[in-house]
Short mmCIF file of C-alpha atoms in Angstrom, two decimals:
data_model
loop_
_atom_site.label_atom_id
_atom_site.label_comp_id
_atom_site.label_asym_id
_atom_site.label_seq_id
_atom_site.Cartn_x
_atom_site.Cartn_y
_atom_site.Cartn_z
CA MET A 1100 20.71 218.00 -76.53
CA GLN A 1101 18.35 218.52 -74.10
CA LEU A 1102 18.28 216.51 -71.13
CA SER A 1103 20.63 214.34 -69.10
CA VAL A 1104 19.28 212.01 -67.18
CA ILE A 1105 21.45 211.31 -64.29
CA ILE A 1106 20.70 207.67 -62.30
CA LEU A 1107 23.03 207.19 -59.08
CA ASN A 1108 22.80 203.93 -57.55
CA TYR A 1109 24.44 202.00 -55.11
CA ASN A 1110 23.17 197.91 -54.52
CA VAL A 1111 19.54 198.39 -55.83
CA ARG A 1112 20.06 196.11 -59.23
CA TYR A 1113 16.64 195.16 -59.59
CA PHE A 1114 14.75 199.20 -59.60
CA LEU A 1115 18.05 200.38 -61.75
CA GLU A 1116 16.82 198.20 -64.13
CA GLN A 1117 12.99 198.69 -64.22
CA CYS A 1118 14.35 202.41 -63.33
CA VAL A 1119 16.19 202.48 -66.59
CA LEU A 1120 14.12 200.77 -69.00
CA SER A 1121 11.12 203.32 -67.87
CA VAL A 1122 13.82 206.54 -68.96
CA GLN A 1123 14.35 205.15 -71.70
CA GLU A 1124 10.75 204.93 -73.05
CA ALA A 1125 10.07 208.73 -71.49
CA ILE A 1126 13.10 210.36 -73.92
CA ALA A 1127 12.52 207.95 -77.31
CA ALA A 1128 11.28 210.99 -78.88
CA LEU A 1129 13.92 213.70 -77.34
CA ASP A 1130 17.78 214.12 -77.84
CA ALA A 1131 18.82 213.28 -74.50
CA GLU A 1132 21.53 210.66 -72.91
CA ILE A 1133 21.55 208.27 -69.43
CA ILE A 1134 24.14 208.92 -67.53
CA VAL A 1135 24.19 205.50 -64.54
CA ILE A 1136 26.39 206.30 -61.84
CA ASP A 1137 26.96 203.11 -59.56
CA ASN A 1138 28.55 203.99 -56.05
CA ASN A 1139 30.86 200.57 -56.14
CA SER A 1140 27.83 198.21 -55.14
CA SER A 1141 28.71 194.71 -54.36
CA ASP A 1142 25.43 193.20 -56.24
CA GLU A 1143 25.26 192.44 -60.29
CA SER A 1144 24.09 196.47 -60.99
CA CYS A 1145 27.32 197.07 -63.29
CA SER A 1146 26.89 193.65 -65.16
CA MET A 1147 23.45 194.48 -65.45
CA MET A 1148 23.85 197.92 -66.91
CA LYS A 1149 26.57 196.75 -69.21
CA THR A 1150 24.58 193.52 -70.65
CA LYS A 1151 21.24 195.17 -70.97
CA PHE A 1152 21.87 198.94 -71.52
CA PRO A 1153 25.15 198.83 -73.27
CA THR A 1154 24.46 202.45 -75.16
CA VAL A 1155 23.66 203.88 -71.56
CA LYS A 1156 26.64 205.57 -70.22
CA LEU A 1157 28.04 203.64 -67.37
CA ILE A 1158 30.15 205.25 -64.80
CA GLN A 1159 31.88 202.43 -61.97
CA ASN A 1160 32.92 204.48 -58.93
CA THR A 1161 35.46 202.48 -56.87
CA THR A 1162 34.36 203.50 -53.62
CA ASN A 1163 30.78 204.93 -52.57
CA PHE A 1164 31.23 208.11 -52.43
CA GLY A 1165 27.74 208.80 -50.96
CA PHE A 1166 24.98 211.05 -52.71
CA PRO A 1167 26.04 214.56 -53.63
CA LYS A 1168 29.71 213.29 -54.98
CA GLY A 1169 28.17 210.69 -56.79
CA ASN A 1170 25.92 212.81 -59.07
CA ASN A 1171 28.16 215.58 -59.27
CA ILE A 1172 30.80 213.22 -60.74
CA GLY A 1173 28.05 212.06 -63.46
CA VAL A 1174 26.68 215.83 -64.25
CA GLU A 1175 30.40 216.74 -65.25
CA GLN A 1176 29.91 213.59 -68.19
CA ALA A 1177 26.54 215.35 -68.85
CA SER A 1178 26.34 216.82 -72.26
CA GLY A 1179 21.84 218.47 -71.68
CA LYS A 1180 20.78 222.19 -71.87
CA TYR A 1181 18.49 219.96 -68.44
CA ILE A 1182 19.77 217.57 -66.12
CA CYS A 1183 17.44 215.86 -64.00
CA ILE A 1184 19.20 213.88 -61.15
CA LEU A 1185 16.34 211.00 -60.34
CA ASN A 1186 16.30 208.05 -58.07
CA PRO A 1187 17.14 204.36 -59.07
CA ASP A 1188 14.47 203.39 -56.97
CA THR A 1189 11.75 205.28 -59.67
CA VAL A 1190 9.30 204.81 -62.69
CA VAL A 1191 8.77 207.62 -64.73
CA ALA A 1192 6.18 208.03 -67.19
CA GLU A 1193 6.40 207.41 -70.95
CA ASP A 1194 5.62 211.55 -71.05
CA THR A 1195 7.37 212.87 -68.10
CA PHE A 1196 10.40 214.52 -69.80
CA ILE A 1197 8.33 215.30 -72.07
CA LYS A 1198 5.76 217.34 -69.73
CA VAL A 1199 8.85 218.80 -67.54
CA LEU A 1200 10.77 219.89 -70.35
CA ALA A 1201 7.79 222.53 -72.41
CA PHE A 1202 6.98 223.40 -68.21
CA ALA A 1203 10.72 224.38 -67.57
CA GLU A 1204 10.86 226.15 -71.21
CA ARG A 1205 7.55 228.69 -70.53
CA GLN A 1206 9.30 229.92 -66.95
CA ILE A 1207 11.54 232.91 -66.40
CA ASN A 1208 14.31 232.81 -64.07
CA LEU A 1209 13.77 228.85 -63.20
CA GLY A 1210 15.86 227.18 -60.57
CA ILE A 1211 14.62 223.51 -59.80
CA VAL A 1212 11.54 221.51 -60.78
CA GLY A 1213 10.16 218.82 -59.00
CA CYS A 1214 6.88 216.23 -59.38
CA GLN A 1215 4.10 214.02 -57.49
CA LEU A 1216 5.66 211.48 -56.25
CA ILE A 1217 3.36 208.29 -54.77
CA ASP A 1218 4.99 205.82 -53.03
CA GLY A 1219 4.78 201.77 -53.65
CA THR A 1220 1.35 201.91 -52.82
CA GLY A 1221 -0.07 204.84 -54.75
CA GLU A 1222 -0.15 206.82 -51.67
CA PHE A 1223 1.51 210.64 -52.31
CA LEU A 1224 4.90 211.52 -50.94
CA PRO A 1225 4.20 214.77 -48.84
CA GLU A 1226 7.92 215.18 -49.45
CA SER A 1227 7.33 216.03 -53.06
CA LYS A 1228 7.01 220.15 -52.13
CA ARG A 1229 8.44 221.29 -49.16
CA GLY A 1230 9.67 224.83 -47.19
CA ILE A 1231 12.59 225.94 -45.82
CA PRO A 1232 13.28 223.88 -42.72
CA THR A 1233 13.74 226.47 -40.33
CA PRO A 1234 14.19 225.68 -36.54
CA TRP A 1235 9.86 226.44 -36.26
CA ILE A 1236 9.92 224.84 -39.54
CA ALA A 1237 11.46 221.33 -38.40
CA PHE A 1238 9.79 221.82 -34.36
CA THR A 1239 6.52 221.38 -36.20
CA LYS A 1240 7.43 219.08 -38.44
CA ILE A 1241 9.27 216.45 -35.65
CA PHE A 1242 5.74 217.08 -33.23
CA GLY A 1243 3.52 216.50 -36.09
CA LEU A 1244 2.26 219.96 -35.61
CA TYR A 1245 1.49 220.18 -39.26
CA LYS A 1246 -0.91 216.98 -39.21
CA VAL A 1247 -3.18 218.71 -36.31
CA PHE A 1248 -3.07 222.04 -37.89
CA PRO A 1249 -2.61 221.04 -41.87
CA LYS A 1250 -4.58 224.48 -43.12
CA TRP A 1251 -2.86 227.20 -40.77
CA LYS A 1252 0.53 228.61 -42.13
CA LEU A 1253 2.09 228.49 -38.41
CA PHE A 1254 2.30 225.10 -38.47
CA ASN A 1255 1.99 223.93 -42.32
CA GLN A 1256 4.41 224.83 -44.02
CA TYR A 1257 7.43 222.16 -44.27
CA TYR A 1258 5.13 220.28 -46.94
CA ALA A 1259 4.14 223.42 -48.16
CA GLN A 1260 0.77 222.21 -47.68
CA HIS A 1261 -0.21 226.54 -48.65
CA LEU A 1262 -0.30 224.76 -52.03
CA ALA A 1263 -2.33 220.85 -52.93
CA LYS A 1264 -0.95 217.93 -54.01
CA ASP A 1265 -2.87 218.44 -57.39
CA GLU A 1266 -1.66 222.03 -57.78
CA THR A 1267 1.35 223.62 -60.11
CA GLY A 1268 3.74 225.97 -58.61
CA LYS A 1269 6.53 227.80 -56.49
CA VAL A 1270 7.65 226.09 -53.69
CA ASP A 1271 11.32 226.71 -51.79
CA ILE A 1272 12.33 222.62 -51.24
CA LEU A 1273 12.09 219.84 -53.55
CA VAL A 1274 13.44 216.34 -53.29
CA GLY A 1275 16.12 214.54 -54.48
CA ALA A 1276 14.73 211.75 -55.65
CA PHE A 1277 13.45 213.76 -58.79
CA MET A 1278 14.77 217.44 -60.00
CA LEU A 1279 15.38 218.66 -63.44
CA MET A 1280 17.50 222.14 -63.27
CA LYS A 1281 19.06 223.71 -65.88
CA ARG A 1282 23.07 222.19 -66.29
CA ASP A 1283 24.83 225.31 -66.10
CA LEU A 1284 22.74 227.11 -63.01
CA TYR A 1285 23.83 223.01 -61.71
CA VAL A 1286 27.45 224.25 -62.36
CA GLU A 1287 27.20 227.48 -61.19
CA LEU A 1288 26.44 226.23 -58.10
CA GLU A 1289 29.15 223.64 -58.24
CA GLY A 1290 26.44 221.14 -57.54
CA PHE A 1291 25.20 219.16 -53.94
CA ASP A 1292 27.02 220.11 -51.43
CA GLU A 1293 29.87 217.00 -50.77
CA LYS A 1294 30.03 218.01 -47.42
CA CYS A 1295 26.06 217.41 -46.75
CA PHE A 1296 24.67 214.73 -44.33
CA MET A 1297 21.94 212.38 -45.32
CA TYR A 1298 18.72 214.58 -45.26
CA ALA A 1299 20.40 217.55 -46.02
CA ASP A 1300 21.79 217.68 -49.91
CA ASP A 1301 18.40 218.59 -51.69
CA ILE A 1302 17.59 220.61 -49.22
CA ASP A 1303 20.97 222.75 -49.55
CA LEU A 1304 20.50 222.69 -53.25
CA SER A 1305 17.24 223.79 -53.34
CA TYR A 1306 18.27 226.70 -51.26
CA ARG A 1307 21.05 227.97 -52.88
CA VAL A 1308 18.97 228.41 -55.99
CA LEU A 1309 16.88 230.74 -54.42
CA GLN A 1310 19.44 232.51 -52.89
CA LYS A 1311 20.64 233.35 -56.63
CA ASN A 1312 16.66 234.76 -56.86
CA LYS A 1313 15.15 231.72 -59.15
CA SER A 1314 12.37 230.05 -58.77
CA ASN A 1315 11.80 226.75 -57.90
CA TYR A 1316 8.28 224.68 -58.95
CA TYR A 1317 5.95 221.83 -58.09
CA PHE A 1318 4.55 220.75 -61.37
CA HIS A 1319 1.35 217.86 -60.32
CA GLU A 1320 1.12 217.01 -64.14
CA THR A 1321 3.07 214.34 -64.02
CA THR A 1322 3.76 211.58 -61.29
CA VAL A 1323 6.39 209.57 -60.89
CA LEU A 1324 6.50 206.19 -58.68
CA HIS A 1325 9.00 206.70 -55.96
CA TYR A 1326 9.52 203.03 -54.28
CA LYS A 1327 11.74 204.03 -51.00
CA GLY A 1328 10.20 207.43 -49.59
CA GLU A 1329 10.80 209.10 -46.55
CA SER A 1330 10.93 206.69 -43.62
CA THR A 1331 7.87 207.31 -41.57
CA VAL A 1332 9.67 205.06 -38.71
CA LYS A 1333 10.88 207.98 -36.60
CA ASP A 1334 12.97 206.25 -33.81
CA GLU A 1335 16.03 207.38 -32.67
CA LYS A 1336 18.39 206.75 -35.43
CA TYR A 1337 15.88 208.37 -37.86
CA MET A 1338 16.33 211.36 -35.39
CA LYS A 1339 19.97 211.53 -34.80
CA ARG A 1340 19.81 211.31 -39.23
CA PHE A 1341 17.47 214.35 -39.07
CA GLN A 1342 19.79 216.42 -36.77
CA GLU A 1343 22.38 216.14 -38.17
CA ALA A 1344 21.16 217.31 -41.71
CA MET A 1345 19.42 220.01 -39.87
CA THR A 1346 22.57 221.02 -38.19
CA PHE A 1347 24.69 221.49 -40.87
CA PHE A 1348 22.13 223.16 -43.32
CA TYR A 1349 21.72 225.87 -40.16
CA HIS A 1350 25.25 226.06 -39.80
CA LYS A 1351 26.03 226.40 -43.32
CA HIS A 1352 22.76 229.34 -43.97
CA PHE A 1353 21.95 230.50 -40.14
CA LYS A 1354 22.79 231.56 -37.08
CA LYS A 1355 23.40 228.82 -34.82
CA SER A 1356 19.94 227.58 -32.97
CA TRP A 1357 19.50 227.20 -29.35
CA PHE A 1358 16.12 226.10 -29.82
CA PHE A 1359 16.78 223.80 -32.42
CA GLU A 1360 19.07 222.05 -30.50
CA PHE A 1361 16.99 221.79 -27.39
CA PHE A 1362 13.77 220.62 -29.03
CA ILE A 1363 15.75 218.39 -31.13
CA GLN A 1364 16.88 216.52 -28.26
CA ILE A 1365 13.68 215.92 -26.28
CA GLY A 1366 11.60 214.53 -29.82
CA ILE A 1367 15.30 212.54 -29.52
CA TRP A 1368 14.61 211.33 -26.17
CA PHE A 1369 10.57 210.93 -27.27
CA PHE A 1370 10.72 209.00 -29.97
CA SER A 1371 13.02 206.43 -27.97
CA PHE A 1372 10.48 206.54 -25.30
CA ALA A 1373 8.10 205.67 -27.35
CA LYS A 1374 9.87 202.65 -29.09
CA MET A 1375 10.45 201.06 -25.50
CA PHE A 1376 6.51 200.28 -25.47
CA GLN A 1377 6.18 199.52 -29.62
CA GLY A 1378 5.42 196.40 -31.12
CA LYS A 1379 7.62 195.05 -34.26
CA THR A 1380 6.08 196.57 -37.23
CA LYS A 1381 3.69 193.69 -38.11
CA ALA A 1382 3.64 192.51 -42.09
CA LYS A 1383 1.04 192.60 -43.86
CA PRO A 1384 -1.02 189.34 -44.63
CA LEU A 1385 -0.94 187.29 -47.50
CA PRO A 1386 -3.20 188.57 -49.89
CA GLU A 1387 -6.50 186.13 -50.71
CA THR A 1388 -5.94 186.09 -54.11
CA VAL A 1389 -3.39 187.96 -56.83
CA VAL A 1390 -4.65 189.38 -59.88
CA PHE A 1391 -2.32 189.49 -63.25
CA TYR A 1392 -3.45 192.03 -65.74
CA SER A 1393 -1.60 190.93 -68.56
CA SER A 1394 -2.38 188.89 -72.30
CA ASN A 1395 0.29 186.62 -71.43
CA LYS A 1396 -2.02 183.33 -70.66
CA LYS A 1397 1.04 180.65 -70.86
CA LEU A 1398 2.96 182.98 -67.32
CA SER A 1399 -0.60 183.33 -65.78
CA GLU A 1400 -0.09 179.54 -65.77
CA LYS A 1401 2.88 179.35 -64.21
CA LEU A 1402 2.36 182.30 -61.41
CA PRO A 1403 0.90 179.80 -58.84
CA SER A 1404 4.04 177.42 -58.24
CA ILE A 1405 6.10 180.89 -58.10
CA LEU A 1406 4.03 183.42 -55.74
CA LYS A 1407 2.86 180.54 -53.86
CA ASN A 1408 -1.11 181.73 -54.43
CA LYS A 1409 -4.05 181.28 -56.94
CA VAL A 1410 -3.53 183.57 -59.27
CA ARG A 1411 -6.62 185.06 -61.78
CA PHE A 1412 -5.53 186.11 -64.85
CA MET A 1413 -7.20 188.86 -66.39
CA ASN A 1414 -6.82 188.81 -70.16
CA LEU A 1415 -6.20 192.80 -70.89
CA LYS A 1416 -7.90 191.83 -74.32
CA LYS A 1417 -11.40 191.33 -72.82
CA GLU A 1418 -10.86 192.85 -69.41
CA LYS A 1419 -10.81 196.72 -68.68
CA ILE A 1420 -8.73 197.13 -65.43
CA VAL A 1421 -10.07 199.41 -63.59
CA ASN A 1422 -13.88 198.43 -63.80
CA SER A 1423 -12.76 194.38 -63.28
CA SER A 1424 -10.88 195.60 -59.93
CA LEU A 1425 -14.46 196.86 -58.33
CA VAL A 1426 -14.75 193.07 -57.68
CA PHE A 1427 -12.05 192.51 -55.53
CA LYS A 1428 -13.45 195.53 -53.32
CA GLY A 1429 -12.70 195.10 -49.36
CA LYS A 1430 -10.60 191.78 -50.33
CA ARG A 1431 -6.81 191.30 -49.53
CA VAL A 1432 -5.56 191.37 -53.11
CA GLU A 1433 -2.13 191.79 -55.04
CA ILE A 1434 -2.25 193.40 -58.25
CA ILE A 1435 0.30 192.60 -60.67
CA LEU A 1436 0.53 194.48 -63.70
CA ASP A 1437 2.59 193.19 -66.86
CA ASN A 1438 4.33 196.14 -68.57
CA GLN A 1439 4.16 194.59 -72.00
CA TYR A 1440 1.09 195.30 -72.25
CA VAL A 1441 0.39 197.90 -69.63
CA SER A 1442 2.48 201.28 -70.09
CA PHE A 1443 4.27 202.38 -67.25
CA LYS A 1444 2.37 205.65 -67.38
CA LYS A 1445 -1.08 203.23 -66.98
CA CYS A 1446 0.85 201.24 -64.22
CA ILE A 1447 1.73 204.59 -62.52
CA LYS A 1448 -1.95 205.70 -62.92
CA ILE A 1449 -3.83 202.10 -61.95
CA ILE A 1450 -1.35 202.36 -58.44
CA LYS A 1451 -2.52 205.88 -57.90
CA THR A 1452 -6.42 205.66 -58.76
CA LEU A 1453 -6.95 201.83 -56.66
CA LYS A 1454 -4.54 202.58 -53.98
CA ASP A 1455 -6.50 200.81 -50.79
CA LYS A 1456 -5.11 199.21 -47.59
CA ASN A 1457 -6.06 195.96 -48.60
CA VAL A 1458 -4.37 196.59 -52.03
CA THR A 1459 -0.54 195.92 -53.02
CA PHE A 1460 1.02 196.38 -56.21
CA LYS A 1461 3.85 194.97 -58.55
CA ILE A 1462 5.41 194.99 -61.91
CA PHE A 1463 6.50 193.12 -64.55
CA PRO A 1464 9.09 195.26 -66.09
CA LYS A 1465 8.85 194.32 -69.87
CA ASN A 1466 11.36 191.94 -70.74
CA THR A 1467 12.81 191.05 -67.68
CA ASP A 1468 12.91 187.98 -65.52
CA PHE A 1469 11.08 189.77 -62.08
CA ILE A 1470 8.12 190.82 -60.82
CA ILE A 1471 8.53 194.19 -58.25
CA GLY A 1472 7.36 196.12 -56.19
CA SER A 1473 6.91 197.39 -52.65
CA ASN A 1474 4.09 196.76 -49.59
CA SER A 1475 5.23 199.65 -47.51
CA ARG A 1476 7.34 203.36 -48.19
CA ASN A 1477 9.30 201.64 -44.99
CA ASP A 1478 10.86 199.21 -46.65
CA ARG A 1479 13.43 198.58 -49.77
CA GLY A 1480 10.32 196.18 -51.82
CA GLN A 1481 10.09 193.15 -53.24
CA VAL A 1482 11.74 191.35 -56.01
CA ILE A 1483 10.35 187.97 -57.59
CA LYS A 1484 11.92 186.42 -60.03
CA ILE A 1485 10.25 184.70 -62.36
CA GLU A 1486 12.44 181.40 -63.76
#
């Protein structure tokens, strides 16, 4: 078997359904399997999987084991030469795995391959490629120096800014939302370290791959939609998690760093102080209009009452999406893409191409009864049921 796609789920039933749908399309021409591990979700994730995807291997944990152990359990059941660790709040293109596997097969001393990730608004997620977070590099990240001096090597290593987002090349650290590697290497490394704190498991695995003299790669030729990107709300809770993750990583791989400990405490104080003067994040205003790209005229007539908004139907038999979208430039618009007529690859391309602060995007996955998307990388997204 070429590939096993490992999806660890916890209480994201609708995102999981869309993810599995996209993966099924993407492995149709491959000798591949999907393994879903559920970490004791309290929603209907497992019953949905049994009803809608009866042929997909489902592992139901009786407790929430966390990210590292949950994925390790899944890989134990995998048969593929390659495995792909994939978040359930992602959407892959129909040719994602074909492209990534072809790239992987050409490499010598292959470690992990990651790809270009965008959030639900079409913005590139910089954690798609990163450097080893030494105390200094972590410091440049915490205080945003990588933004101030993006071309200076001294400051730009956290997000591997030596490599453009549209350029393939070697990087040190990849993100756990999408990691493709040989199963034998994963097993040799004993998978994710189950003692890891949040934010450190993918850093630790990537680093241990480098210690085996393997090369990790950022592959830009396929884009994956990742709704729940890294939070940009850097409050005290975020800083505490970041501190725990980096402390674990340093204690495991480096000498204890008083430099980092000192500046992380300054960072926690700084962001706590800033939050005192910060108002609540404002929700995006409702769109002036909703644009429904489909060929389903009947559904378009039902949507206004469901969405409580006017809906403009753009018949894909007559309209070209990119050209027609220019009409809405500058207006607050929500674009809904009907996956029955628009492939997942095309959905991702449209979201990436048409990104605009006034535009939000949703997908109506084929053979489902919901519309799904995210207006911000700081929230878990929105699900609208179509009764």
